[in-house]
XYZ file of N, CA, C and O in Angstrom:
440
model
N -12.590 19.921 32.391
C -12.471 21.044 31.264
C -13.360 22.094 31.522
O -14.580 21.993 32.065
N -12.919 23.282 31.595
C -13.902 24.522 31.833
C -15.059 24.620 30.682
O -14.693 24.183 29.514
N -16.010 25.314 31.063
C -17.143 25.596 30.100
C -16.613 26.437 29.006
O -15.900 27.738 29.401
N -16.744 26.249 27.870
C -16.281 27.204 26.872
C -17.351 28.506 26.709
O -18.438 28.176 26.626
N -16.892 29.477 26.778
C -17.833 30.811 26.631
C -18.092 30.711 25.162
O -17.306 30.717 24.371
N -19.309 30.997 24.730
C -19.762 31.109 23.491
C -19.704 32.497 23.007
O -20.616 33.242 23.311
N -18.922 32.885 22.293
C -18.734 34.322 21.736
C -19.685 34.579 20.615
O -20.024 35.645 20.421
N -19.798 33.571 19.822
C -20.527 33.888 18.497
C -21.877 34.401 18.699
O -22.355 35.207 18.157
N -22.792 33.832 19.671
C -24.122 34.516 19.820
C -23.922 35.960 20.320
O -24.653 36.791 19.891
N -22.825 36.416 20.987
C -22.642 37.697 21.398
C -22.380 38.749 20.005
O -22.694 39.581 19.962
N -21.567 38.063 19.258
C -21.196 38.653 17.952
C -22.336 38.785 17.200
O -22.566 39.968 16.440
N -23.172 37.696 17.175
C -24.283 37.863 16.391
C -25.352 39.048 16.705
O -25.977 39.821 16.162
N -25.486 39.064 18.194
C -26.318 40.224 18.806
C -25.663 41.439 18.417
O -26.613 42.579 18.076
N -24.411 41.682 18.630
C -23.913 42.986 18.294
C -23.987 43.244 16.913
O -24.125 44.634 16.600
N -23.876 42.477 15.979
C -24.157 42.638 14.445
C -25.483 43.349 14.392
O -25.521 44.191 13.493
N -26.244 42.996 14.981
C -27.769 43.355 14.730
C -28.201 44.630 15.761
O -28.775 45.669 15.175
N -27.799 44.727 16.873
C -28.129 45.772 17.786
C -26.700 46.729 18.104
O -27.126 47.671 18.913
N -25.721 46.566 17.638
C -24.573 47.151 18.276
C -24.549 48.552 17.538
O -25.343 48.693 16.588
N -23.401 49.181 17.836
C -23.200 50.600 17.093
C -23.664 51.638 18.100
O -23.961 51.399 19.230
N -23.462 52.873 17.686
C -23.806 54.080 18.544
C -25.435 54.244 18.678
O -25.591 54.796 19.718
N -26.130 53.886 17.779
C -27.289 54.557 17.582
C -28.705 53.572 17.937
O -29.687 53.850 18.446
N -28.318 52.306 17.666
C -29.414 51.264 17.792
C -30.100 51.235 19.154
O -31.247 51.109 19.173
N -29.208 51.212 20.262
C -29.836 50.968 21.523
C -30.561 52.251 21.745
O -31.779 52.009 22.426
N -29.936 53.574 21.541
C -30.992 54.622 21.854
C -32.271 54.627 20.988
O -33.165 54.913 21.690
N -32.321 54.298 19.869
C -33.586 54.103 19.143
C -34.484 53.032 19.789
O -35.606 53.397 19.895
N -34.003 51.892 20.009
C -34.848 50.937 20.574
C -35.371 51.342 22.069
O -36.507 51.188 22.138
N -34.207 52.056 22.863
C -34.923 52.493 24.137
C -35.974 53.459 23.880
O -36.831 53.436 24.782
N -35.852 54.427 23.079
C -36.938 55.301 22.805
C -38.194 54.840 22.435
O -39.220 55.343 23.089
N -38.188 53.859 21.601
C -39.319 53.153 21.226
C -40.090 52.280 22.255
O -41.113 52.014 22.120
N -39.180 51.951 23.264
C -39.977 51.119 24.489
C -40.913 51.977 25.131
O -41.864 51.627 25.789
N -41.002 53.313 24.847
C -41.992 54.193 25.537
C -43.118 54.403 24.730
O -44.056 54.937 25.029
N -43.066 53.622 23.440
C -44.443 53.639 22.565
C -43.969 54.171 21.162
O -43.001 54.424 20.877
N -45.135 54.392 20.281
C -44.968 54.711 18.947
C -44.399 55.945 18.887
O -44.710 57.000 19.617
N -43.568 56.212 17.873
C -42.795 57.752 17.697
C -42.832 57.975 16.153
O -42.516 57.078 15.354
N -42.904 59.130 15.921
C -42.733 59.592 14.615
C -41.229 59.934 14.448
O -40.512 59.912 15.314
N -40.897 60.037 13.228
C -39.399 60.241 12.761
C -38.768 61.305 13.497
O -37.719 61.388 14.236
N -39.578 62.452 13.623
C -39.099 63.872 14.178
C -38.994 63.617 15.711
O -38.140 64.176 16.241
N -40.005 62.783 16.363
C -39.971 62.555 17.812
C -38.535 61.768 18.010
O -37.840 61.900 19.194
N -38.309 60.919 17.345
C -37.103 60.020 17.421
C -35.703 60.935 17.362
O -35.116 60.946 18.182
N -35.776 61.882 16.337
C -34.594 62.887 16.336
C -34.516 63.480 17.571
O -33.342 63.824 18.039
N -35.659 63.995 17.950
C -35.544 64.850 19.287
C -35.146 64.047 20.485
O -34.335 64.626 21.350
N -35.743 62.837 20.433
C -35.276 61.975 21.658
C -33.777 61.766 21.728
O -33.166 61.698 22.655
N -33.274 61.297 20.600
C -31.956 60.994 20.615
C -30.913 61.944 20.528
O -29.731 61.880 20.949
N -31.267 63.101 20.023
C -30.367 64.377 19.989
C -29.324 64.446 18.754
O -29.756 64.795 17.790
N -28.178 63.940 18.821
C -27.178 64.176 17.995
C -27.103 63.454 16.789
O -26.290 63.527 15.745
N -28.097 62.472 16.511
C -28.131 61.672 15.315
C -28.676 62.514 14.113
O -29.506 63.424 14.230
N -28.183 62.193 12.810
C -28.523 62.896 11.820
C -29.814 62.139 11.208
O -29.911 61.064 11.460
N -30.532 62.815 10.424
C -31.798 62.415 9.891
C -31.296 61.229 8.832
O -31.989 59.999 8.863
N -30.218 61.318 8.187
C -29.775 60.119 7.375
C -29.448 58.940 8.171
O -29.727 57.782 7.637
N -28.780 59.246 9.311
C -28.250 57.981 9.933
C -29.471 57.365 10.768
O -29.682 56.127 10.762
N -30.437 58.089 11.200
C -31.664 57.581 11.782
C -32.355 56.822 10.840
O -32.938 55.549 11.234
N -32.552 57.288 9.637
C -33.352 56.543 8.613
C -32.496 55.039 8.299
O -33.116 54.216 8.293
N -31.336 55.076 8.186
C -30.447 54.049 7.930
C -30.483 52.903 9.093
O -30.842 51.731 8.655
N -30.553 53.516 10.426
C -30.592 52.532 11.397
C -32.095 52.103 11.661
O -32.214 50.776 11.885
N -33.068 52.793 11.474
C -34.358 52.443 11.469
C -34.673 51.097 10.421
O -35.280 50.260 10.797
N -34.186 51.365 9.149
C -34.379 50.435 8.074
C -33.543 49.000 8.471
O -34.070 48.018 8.429
N -32.403 49.213 9.170
C -31.816 47.949 9.645
C -32.550 47.243 10.796
O -32.646 46.049 10.574
N -32.987 48.041 11.678
C -33.964 47.509 12.644
C -35.038 46.807 12.066
O -35.477 45.839 12.701
N -35.641 47.525 11.324
C -36.813 47.026 10.493
C -36.710 45.625 9.879
O -37.437 44.727 9.880
N -35.566 45.521 9.155
C -35.073 44.514 8.392
C -34.871 43.263 9.469
O -35.045 41.929 8.924
N -34.491 43.477 10.521
C -34.184 42.503 11.571
C -35.313 42.159 12.419
O -35.349 41.360 13.477
N -36.439 42.777 12.107
C -37.795 42.402 12.899
C -37.958 43.044 14.225
O -38.853 42.505 14.934
N -37.120 43.979 14.636
C -37.184 44.755 15.964
C -37.946 46.043 15.774
O -38.564 46.192 17.058
N -38.148 46.476 14.614
C -38.980 47.690 14.654
C -39.784 47.653 13.319
O -39.515 47.004 12.531
N -41.164 48.161 13.579
C -42.019 48.251 12.341
C -42.346 49.653 11.985
O -42.287 50.495 12.973
N -42.536 49.625 10.774
C -42.873 51.124 10.180
C -44.130 51.203 9.701
O -44.643 50.276 8.998
N -44.981 52.316 9.946
C -46.356 52.475 9.429
C -46.594 53.700 8.746
O -46.254 54.857 9.362
N -46.871 53.857 7.583
C -47.086 55.183 6.720
C -48.678 55.292 6.942
O -49.413 54.494 6.557
N -48.809 56.520 7.302
C -50.232 56.876 7.416
C -50.656 57.947 6.289
O -49.904 59.009 6.001
N -51.670 57.798 5.485
C -52.038 58.513 4.337
C -52.584 59.942 4.778
O -53.682 60.162 4.976
N -51.604 60.793 5.087
C -51.967 62.193 5.385
C -51.125 62.970 4.603
O -50.259 62.636 3.714
N -51.326 64.277 4.377
C -50.653 65.228 3.775
C -49.708 66.264 4.661
O -50.366 66.996 5.329
N -48.409 66.110 4.718
C -47.720 65.108 4.128
C -47.814 63.833 4.833
O -48.504 63.667 5.723
N -47.241 62.711 4.232
C -47.421 61.268 4.834
C -46.677 61.276 6.161
O -45.667 61.925 6.519
N -47.570 60.733 7.022
C -47.095 60.524 8.537
C -46.490 59.126 8.508
O -47.066 58.100 8.300
N -45.291 59.157 9.237
C -44.719 57.671 9.339
C -44.507 57.612 10.962
O -43.909 58.476 11.513
N -45.030 56.338 11.514
C -44.714 56.024 12.761
C -43.778 54.817 12.784
O -44.158 53.842 12.038
N -42.959 54.842 13.920
C -42.323 53.547 14.219
C -42.544 52.839 15.477
O -42.965 53.706 16.507
N -42.485 51.752 15.624
C -42.942 51.059 16.816
C -42.005 49.818 17.134
O -41.761 49.096 16.176
N -41.706 49.513 18.302
C -40.841 48.429 18.562
C -41.772 47.107 18.460
O -43.014 47.135 18.798
N -41.456 46.116 17.840
C -42.208 44.948 17.622
C -42.346 43.941 18.746
O -41.287 44.221 19.847
N -43.075 43.017 18.727
C -43.216 41.952 19.977
C -41.732 41.480 20.184
O -41.407 41.216 21.238
N -41.236 40.971 19.064
C -39.688 40.543 19.030
C -38.943 41.672 19.579
O -38.147 41.292 20.441
N -39.008 42.784 19.184
C -37.923 43.813 19.725
C -38.256 44.049 21.060
O -37.279 44.327 21.830
N -39.349 43.924 21.599
C -39.571 44.034 23.111
C -39.072 43.003 23.955
O -38.662 43.230 25.254
N -38.576 41.879 23.248
C -37.734 40.726 24.233
C -36.571 41.674 24.589
O -35.880 41.041 25.417
N -35.879 42.655 23.780
C -34.747 43.330 24.421
C -35.001 44.242 25.558
O -33.964 45.015 25.995
N -36.284 44.665 25.814
C -36.669 45.696 26.774
C -35.869 45.410 28.124
O -35.186 46.342 28.516
N -35.878 44.166 28.621
C -35.124 44.087 29.867
C -33.592 44.310 29.904
O -33.037 44.783 30.751
N -33.061 43.811 28.611
C -31.566 44.128 28.401
C -31.408 45.674 28.314
O -30.478 46.175 28.829
N -32.064 46.607 27.619
C -32.175 47.847 27.498
C -32.196 48.652 28.869
O -31.470 49.563 29.079
N -33.142 48.273 29.575
C -33.443 48.753 30.875
C -32.173 48.398 31.875
O -31.815 49.399 32.662
N -31.694 47.330 31.759
C -30.605 46.951 32.526
C -29.288 47.751 32.129
O -28.638 48.208 32.956
N -29.114 48.011 31.035
C -28.104 48.692 30.534
C -28.105 50.172 30.820
O -27.235 50.934 31.196
N -29.474 50.719 30.743
C -29.700 52.049 31.296
C -29.405 52.146 32.685
O -28.745 53.155 33.135
N -29.815 51.192 33.492
C -29.641 51.239 35.036
C -27.919 51.138 35.273
O -27.449 51.967 36.223
N -27.252 50.304 34.631
C -25.811 50.029 34.785
C -25.236 51.383 34.258
O -24.388 51.784 34.992
N -25.612 52.050 33.200
C -25.110 53.224 32.741
C -25.337 54.533 34.011
O -24.222 55.137 34.300
N -26.475 54.440 34.531
C -26.727 55.550 35.547
C -25.715 55.343 36.629
O -25.270 56.230 37.119
N -25.642 53.854 37.180
C -24.844 53.603 38.293
C -23.399 53.950 37.931
O -22.656 54.408 38.806
N -22.932 53.727 36.804
C -21.647 53.872 36.446
C -21.300 55.310 36.305
O -20.120 55.828 36.708
N -22.181 56.137 35.832
C -21.992 57.534 35.832
C -21.800 58.239 37.190
O -20.993 58.992 37.526
N -22.641 57.693 38.057
C -22.599 57.943 39.502
C -21.250 57.752 40.002
O -20.642 58.561 40.670
N -20.713 56.481 39.831
C -19.260 55.900 40.334
C -18.329 56.899 39.737
O -17.558 57.242 40.408
N -18.484 57.054 38.502
C -17.312 57.801 37.771
C -17.263 59.156 38.353
O -16.462 59.842 38.659
N -18.415 59.873 38.421
C -18.609 61.332 38.893
C -18.064 61.346 40.251
O -17.305 62.372 40.646
N -18.501 60.426 40.977
C -18.174 60.470 42.604
C -16.732 60.224 42.755
O -16.042 60.756 43.584
N -15.955 59.481 41.762
C -14.546 59.338 41.842
C -13.775 60.488 41.276
O -12.554 60.735 41.634
N -14.382 61.410 40.580
C -13.810 62.612 40.141
C -13.713 63.762 41.159
O -12.949 64.575 40.899
N -14.882 63.655 41.960
C -14.819 64.594 42.761
C -14.389 64.449 44.107
O -13.839 63.489 44.627
């Protein structure tokens, strides 16, 4: 009998970190604490509303922490948690794979 591939853990992971924006947000935060505006600039085409929603989801799942600093106006910083940092090797591997894939696709088109 063949080893059964366990799809459910993959589905669980994608439920938490899947979608268009969560990986880029987490990858950006691997570089250190960021303010909301910095994340908007890093990620590019994401809307503030979507970024806010995705950050809340990542925070609820323990991957990102949010810290409000009593300034005028209030400064909010986001940081990847220790638990979130366990995804860093995966994020870096996907980034490398993406770079290699782009090279392969670009080379095949030329």
